[in-house]
Amino acid sequence: MTAPKKGAKPEKVTTTESRAVRWILTGVALAFIALFLVLPLAAVFTEALRKGWSAYLDGLREPDAWSAIKLTLITAVIAVPLNLVFGVAAAWCIAKYEFKGKAFLTTLIDLPFSISPVVAGLMYVLVFGANGWLGPWLQAHDIKIIFAVPGIVLATVFVTFPFIARELIPLMQAQGNDEEQAAIVLGASGWQTFWHVTLPNIKWGLLYGVILCNARAMGEFGAVSVVSGHIRGQTNTIPLHVEILYNEYQSVAAFAAASLLALLALVTLLIKTVAEWKSEQQRKAAAELPPERPTPVTVQP
């Protein structure tokens, strides 16, 4: 067995399947993507523009449409920062420390993944509704949560809070505690350690988690549908507005509003791709750095 020549490129590893099998598998994957992803997305924009740009813009200029857009943005602006704080704190706690109840906390973070959004909405109705546990007290103090903006925000926070934490926990666990411990030994405070050591290491994973959280917050339907009351112009988000317009056979206006969510999905995909590319470039750059040489110590006679 001869050793590879110096400077020679490594041989490309190929699969054992035949060329025909590879072509068939690739074709099936592309056909699946075209049929279930590209075609429905193209249909949304086609139907939205079926009667021209004027009808499309008229569908978005309606007062109810503007109210739905504003409520969706307000909900996302409130829910995403709350989940950002919780996700970073939970990931830091789970990845960096050992304590009793750690497994239970991890299970609670995954709870919204296992509960139907409709059930999540019903839980808030049972707690804050007129006949719920806190309903009489809320009515006595003229505080509205269900069928109002606070209920929509609470339901959205519940269904979206695992995204950032679940993105950061494995990343922080893989990085370990060595850099943070070194910073603390050198005299850095906990806040300085987080801003100058932890945050630069997790920034792309954090950005990815925020993107997913924002996309889910703006597109949530089930939980919001239960707690909103479907009051037009007041408690309808974009997904609920689309449902109402479609049920009323206003297809152009419905697809015009739906195209906003489709554009959000495309922008999310673009930012996700950039974040993953940046993260990969940062990882490769760190791997190619030469090992640091220890500083020689001069011993005084």
Short mmCIF file of C-alpha atoms in Angstrom, two decimals:
data_model
loop_
_atom_site.label_atom_id
_atom_site.label_comp_id
_atom_site.label_asym_id
_atom_site.label_seq_id
_atom_site.Cartn_x
_atom_site.Cartn_y
_atom_site.Cartn_z
CA MET A 1 0.00 0.00 0.00
CA THR A 2 1.57 3.26 -1.13
CA ALA A 3 1.28 6.41 0.92
CA PRO A 4 -0.56 9.32 -0.69
CA LYS A 5 1.66 11.88 -2.36
CA LYS A 6 2.32 15.11 -0.55
CA GLY A 7 -0.10 17.83 -1.65
CA ALA A 8 -2.42 15.37 -3.37
CA LYS A 9 -6.13 15.97 -2.92
CA PRO A 10 -8.01 13.36 -0.90
CA GLU A 11 -10.12 11.01 -2.95
CA LYS A 12 -13.79 11.86 -3.08
CA VAL A 13 -15.86 9.42 -1.08
CA THR A 14 -18.78 8.06 -3.08
CA THR A 15 -21.76 6.01 -2.02
CA THR A 16 -22.15 2.36 -2.89
CA GLU A 17 -25.45 2.88 -4.69
CA SER A 18 -25.54 2.83 -8.46
CA ARG A 19 -25.97 6.00 -10.49
CA ALA A 20 -29.55 5.02 -11.39
CA VAL A 21 -30.53 4.68 -7.72
CA ARG A 22 -28.99 8.05 -6.89
CA TRP A 23 -30.85 9.71 -9.74
CA ILE A 24 -34.14 8.11 -8.69
CA LEU A 25 -33.76 9.17 -5.05
CA THR A 26 -32.80 12.72 -6.08
CA GLY A 27 -35.75 12.91 -8.45
CA VAL A 28 -38.19 11.70 -5.79
CA ALA A 29 -36.87 14.29 -3.32
CA LEU A 30 -37.12 17.11 -5.87
CA ALA A 31 -40.61 16.02 -6.92
CA PHE A 32 -41.71 15.98 -3.26
CA ILE A 33 -40.31 19.47 -2.69
CA ALA A 34 -41.95 20.80 -5.87
CA LEU A 35 -45.33 19.21 -5.12
CA PHE A 36 -45.67 19.99 -1.41
CA LEU A 37 -43.57 23.14 -0.98
CA VAL A 38 -42.96 25.10 -4.18
CA LEU A 39 -46.35 24.53 -5.82
CA PRO A 40 -48.48 25.63 -2.82
CA LEU A 41 -46.24 28.66 -2.31
CA ALA A 42 -46.59 29.63 -5.96
CA ALA A 43 -50.34 29.09 -5.76
CA VAL A 44 -50.62 31.57 -2.88
CA PHE A 45 -48.96 34.36 -4.85
CA THR A 46 -50.79 33.44 -8.05
CA GLU A 47 -54.19 33.64 -6.39
CA ALA A 48 -53.24 36.83 -4.57
CA LEU A 49 -52.35 38.53 -7.86
CA ARG A 50 -55.07 36.90 -9.96
CA LYS A 51 -57.02 40.17 -10.31
CA GLY A 52 -53.96 42.41 -10.56
CA TRP A 53 -51.91 44.57 -8.26
CA SER A 54 -54.76 46.99 -7.55
CA ALA A 55 -56.97 44.25 -6.10
CA TYR A 56 -53.99 42.88 -4.19
CA LEU A 57 -53.21 46.24 -2.60
CA ASP A 58 -56.89 46.90 -1.90
CA GLY A 59 -57.01 43.64 0.07
CA LEU A 60 -54.13 44.82 2.23
CA ARG A 61 -55.48 48.36 2.66
CA GLU A 62 -58.68 47.29 4.37
CA PRO A 63 -59.02 48.53 7.97
CA ASP A 64 -59.50 44.97 9.21
CA ALA A 65 -56.37 43.83 7.38
CA TRP A 66 -54.31 46.68 8.84
CA SER A 67 -55.66 45.89 12.30
CA ALA A 68 -54.68 42.23 11.89
CA ILE A 69 -51.19 43.18 10.69
CA LYS A 70 -50.66 45.59 13.59
CA LEU A 71 -51.89 43.09 16.17
CA THR A 72 -49.63 40.39 14.72
CA LEU A 73 -46.62 42.69 14.91
CA ILE A 74 -47.48 43.83 18.45
CA THR A 75 -47.82 40.21 19.58
CA ALA A 76 -44.47 39.27 18.06
CA VAL A 77 -42.74 42.36 19.48
CA ILE A 78 -43.88 41.39 22.98
CA ALA A 79 -43.57 37.59 22.78
CA VAL A 80 -40.15 37.31 21.12
CA PRO A 81 -38.19 39.45 23.64
CA LEU A 82 -39.85 37.61 26.53
CA ASN A 83 -38.87 34.28 25.02
CA LEU A 84 -35.40 35.65 24.29
CA VAL A 85 -34.80 36.42 27.96
CA PHE A 86 -36.31 33.14 29.12
CA GLY A 87 -34.52 31.06 26.47
CA VAL A 88 -31.07 32.46 27.24
CA ALA A 89 -31.59 32.14 31.00
CA ALA A 90 -32.93 28.58 30.75
CA ALA A 91 -30.18 27.47 28.37
CA TRP A 92 -27.49 29.04 30.58
CA CYS A 93 -28.94 27.35 33.67
CA ILE A 94 -29.31 23.90 32.08
CA ALA A 95 -26.04 23.87 30.13
CA LYS A 96 -23.71 25.45 32.69
CA TYR A 97 -24.94 24.16 36.07
CA GLU A 98 -25.94 20.93 37.79
CA PHE A 99 -28.87 21.13 40.21
CA LYS A 100 -31.83 19.15 41.44
CA GLY A 101 -34.81 19.37 39.15
CA LYS A 102 -32.73 19.97 36.01
CA ALA A 103 -34.44 17.12 34.12
CA PHE A 104 -37.84 18.44 35.22
CA LEU A 105 -37.03 21.93 33.94
CA THR A 106 -35.95 20.47 30.59
CA THR A 107 -39.24 18.57 30.40
CA LEU A 108 -41.23 21.74 31.09
CA ILE A 109 -39.42 23.51 28.25
CA ASP A 110 -40.53 20.75 25.87
CA LEU A 111 -44.13 20.85 27.13
CA PRO A 112 -45.52 23.14 24.37
CA PHE A 113 -44.16 20.71 21.76
CA SER A 114 -46.32 17.90 23.16
CA ILE A 115 -49.51 19.89 23.80
CA SER A 116 -51.86 20.87 21.01
CA PRO A 117 -52.05 24.67 20.56
CA VAL A 118 -55.84 24.42 20.85
CA VAL A 119 -55.46 22.73 24.24
CA ALA A 120 -53.02 25.47 25.28
CA GLY A 121 -55.61 28.09 24.40
CA LEU A 122 -58.29 26.22 26.37
CA MET A 123 -56.00 26.16 29.42
CA TYR A 124 -55.84 29.95 29.39
CA VAL A 125 -59.62 30.14 29.00
CA LEU A 126 -60.06 27.87 32.03
CA VAL A 127 -57.76 30.10 34.09
CA PHE A 128 -58.62 33.60 32.88
CA GLY A 129 -62.07 33.15 31.29
CA ALA A 130 -65.32 34.53 32.69
CA ASN A 131 -66.07 31.18 34.35
CA GLY A 132 -62.44 30.32 35.02
CA TRP A 133 -60.43 30.25 38.21
CA LEU A 134 -59.49 33.93 38.09
CA GLY A 135 -62.39 35.12 35.94
CA PRO A 136 -64.60 36.65 38.67
CA TRP A 137 -61.67 38.51 40.22
CA LEU A 138 -60.57 39.86 36.81
CA GLN A 139 -64.11 41.01 36.02
CA ALA A 140 -64.39 42.72 39.40
CA HIS A 141 -61.24 44.70 38.65
CA ASP A 142 -62.18 45.33 34.98
CA ILE A 143 -59.16 43.41 33.64
CA LYS A 144 -59.63 41.72 30.27
CA ILE A 145 -57.32 38.89 29.26
CA ILE A 146 -59.39 36.41 27.28
CA PHE A 147 -60.84 37.84 24.03
CA ALA A 148 -58.32 40.66 24.30
CA VAL A 149 -54.70 41.38 23.39
CA PRO A 150 -53.19 40.08 26.69
CA GLY A 151 -54.70 36.63 26.11
CA ILE A 152 -53.30 36.52 22.58
CA VAL A 153 -49.85 37.47 23.86
CA LEU A 154 -49.97 34.87 26.64
CA ALA A 155 -51.02 32.10 24.25
CA THR A 156 -48.31 33.09 21.78
CA VAL A 157 -45.63 33.16 24.47
CA PHE A 158 -46.63 29.68 25.60
CA VAL A 159 -46.43 28.03 22.20
CA THR A 160 -43.16 29.75 21.22
CA PHE A 161 -40.99 29.76 24.33
CA PRO A 162 -39.17 26.42 23.64
CA PHE A 163 -37.63 27.57 20.36
CA ILE A 164 -34.78 29.76 21.62
CA ALA A 165 -33.99 27.58 24.63
CA ARG A 166 -33.95 24.40 22.56
CA GLU A 167 -31.63 26.00 20.02
CA LEU A 168 -29.14 27.20 22.63
CA ILE A 169 -29.02 24.27 25.09
CA PRO A 170 -27.13 21.80 22.86
CA LEU A 171 -24.88 24.59 21.57
CA MET A 172 -23.89 25.68 25.09
CA GLN A 173 -23.44 22.08 26.23
CA ALA A 174 -21.09 21.40 23.32
CA GLN A 175 -19.01 24.49 24.10
CA GLY A 176 -18.55 23.57 27.76
CA ASN A 177 -17.55 25.87 30.61
CA ASP A 178 -13.80 26.25 30.05
CA GLU A 179 -13.88 29.74 28.55
CA GLU A 180 -16.30 31.09 31.15
CA GLN A 181 -14.24 29.65 33.99
CA ALA A 182 -11.06 31.15 32.54
CA ALA A 183 -12.71 34.56 32.30
CA ILE A 184 -13.88 34.37 35.92
CA VAL A 185 -10.40 33.33 37.07
CA LEU A 186 -8.98 36.37 35.29
CA GLY A 187 -11.31 38.63 37.26
CA ALA A 188 -14.32 39.09 34.96
CA SER A 189 -17.73 39.48 36.55
CA GLY A 190 -20.66 37.29 35.59
CA TRP A 191 -22.13 40.02 33.37
CA GLN A 192 -18.78 40.64 31.65
CA THR A 193 -18.34 36.91 31.12
CA PHE A 194 -21.74 36.67 29.45
CA TRP A 195 -21.28 39.68 27.15
CA HIS A 196 -17.67 39.07 26.12
CA VAL A 197 -17.39 35.27 26.20
CA THR A 198 -20.74 33.46 26.11
CA LEU A 199 -22.74 35.76 23.83
CA PRO A 200 -20.15 35.88 20.97
CA ASN A 201 -20.05 32.07 21.00
CA ILE A 202 -23.81 31.64 20.77
CA LYS A 203 -24.80 34.65 18.67
CA TRP A 204 -25.62 32.73 15.46
CA GLY A 205 -27.53 30.03 17.30
CA LEU A 206 -29.36 32.75 19.21
CA LEU A 207 -30.23 34.54 15.97
CA TYR A 208 -31.54 31.29 14.49
CA GLY A 209 -33.72 30.66 17.56
CA VAL A 210 -35.11 34.21 17.46
CA ILE A 211 -35.97 33.80 13.77
CA LEU A 212 -37.87 30.56 14.41
CA CYS A 213 -39.62 32.06 17.44
CA ASN A 214 -40.71 35.14 15.48
CA ALA A 215 -41.98 33.07 12.56
CA ARG A 216 -44.06 30.87 14.85
CA ALA A 217 -45.36 33.87 16.80
CA MET A 218 -46.60 35.61 13.66
CA GLY A 219 -48.06 32.45 12.15
CA GLU A 220 -49.70 30.89 15.24
CA PHE A 221 -53.33 29.95 14.68
CA GLY A 222 -54.68 27.32 17.09
CA ALA A 223 -54.02 28.83 20.51
CA VAL A 224 -54.73 32.38 19.33
CA SER A 225 -57.99 31.27 17.72
CA VAL A 226 -59.27 29.97 21.07
CA VAL A 227 -58.41 33.02 23.18
CA SER A 228 -59.08 35.78 20.63
CA GLY A 229 -62.84 35.57 20.20
CA HIS A 230 -62.48 36.38 16.47
CA ILE A 231 -63.49 40.02 16.92
CA ARG A 232 -62.90 41.69 13.55
CA GLY A 233 -60.69 44.72 13.72
CA GLN A 234 -59.74 44.04 17.34
CA THR A 235 -58.50 40.52 18.13
CA ASN A 236 -57.83 38.99 14.73
CA THR A 237 -54.22 38.30 13.77
CA ILE A 238 -53.19 37.68 10.16
CA PRO A 239 -53.87 33.89 10.22
CA LEU A 240 -57.34 34.46 11.73
CA HIS A 241 -58.03 37.25 9.22
CA VAL A 242 -57.12 34.91 6.37
CA GLU A 243 -59.54 32.27 7.65
CA ILE A 244 -62.42 34.75 7.92
CA LEU A 245 -61.85 36.15 4.42
CA TYR A 246 -61.59 32.68 2.90
CA ASN A 247 -64.81 31.55 4.60
CA GLU A 248 -66.51 34.64 3.16
CA TYR A 249 -65.27 33.73 -0.35
CA GLN A 250 -63.04 36.81 -0.57
CA SER A 251 -60.26 34.74 -2.08
CA VAL A 252 -58.09 37.57 -3.42
CA ALA A 253 -58.03 39.43 -0.11
CA ALA A 254 -57.47 36.16 1.77
CA PHE A 255 -54.52 35.15 -0.39
CA ALA A 256 -53.14 38.69 -0.28
CA ALA A 257 -52.97 38.47 3.51
CA ALA A 258 -51.62 34.93 3.28
CA SER A 259 -48.86 36.13 0.97
CA LEU A 260 -47.52 38.27 3.81
CA LEU A 261 -47.02 35.13 5.88
CA ALA A 262 -45.46 33.40 2.87
CA LEU A 263 -43.03 36.31 2.45
CA LEU A 264 -42.22 36.01 6.15
CA ALA A 265 -41.39 32.34 5.60
CA LEU A 266 -39.09 33.17 2.68
CA VAL A 267 -37.31 35.92 4.62
CA THR A 268 -36.96 33.55 7.57
CA LEU A 269 -35.42 30.93 5.31
CA LEU A 270 -33.00 33.48 3.85
CA ILE A 271 -31.86 34.76 7.25
CA LYS A 272 -31.60 31.18 8.52
CA THR A 273 -29.35 30.27 5.60
CA VAL A 274 -27.13 33.30 6.18
CA ALA A 275 -26.93 32.55 9.91
CA GLU A 276 -25.96 28.92 9.27
CA TRP A 277 -23.36 29.99 6.70
CA LYS A 278 -21.88 32.55 9.09
CA SER A 279 -21.80 29.99 11.90
CA GLU A 280 -20.05 27.46 9.66
CA GLN A 281 -17.51 30.04 8.51
CA GLN A 282 -16.81 31.02 12.11
CA ARG A 283 -16.35 27.36 13.08
CA LYS A 284 -13.95 26.72 10.19
CA ALA A 285 -11.97 29.87 10.97
CA ALA A 286 -11.63 28.81 14.58
CA ALA A 287 -10.54 25.30 13.56
CA GLU A 288 -7.84 26.67 11.23
CA LEU A 289 -6.24 28.89 13.86
CA PRO A 290 -2.80 27.65 14.95
CA PRO A 291 -2.52 26.51 18.56
CA GLU A 292 -1.38 29.20 20.92
CA ARG A 293 2.18 28.86 22.18
CA PRO A 294 2.69 29.25 25.90
CA THR A 295 4.46 32.40 26.92
CA PRO A 296 7.95 31.58 28.20
CA VAL A 297 8.52 32.38 31.85
CA THR A 298 11.83 33.98 32.81
CA VAL A 299 13.10 32.87 36.19
CA GLN A 300 14.97 35.57 38.05
CA PRO A 301 18.17 34.36 39.78
#
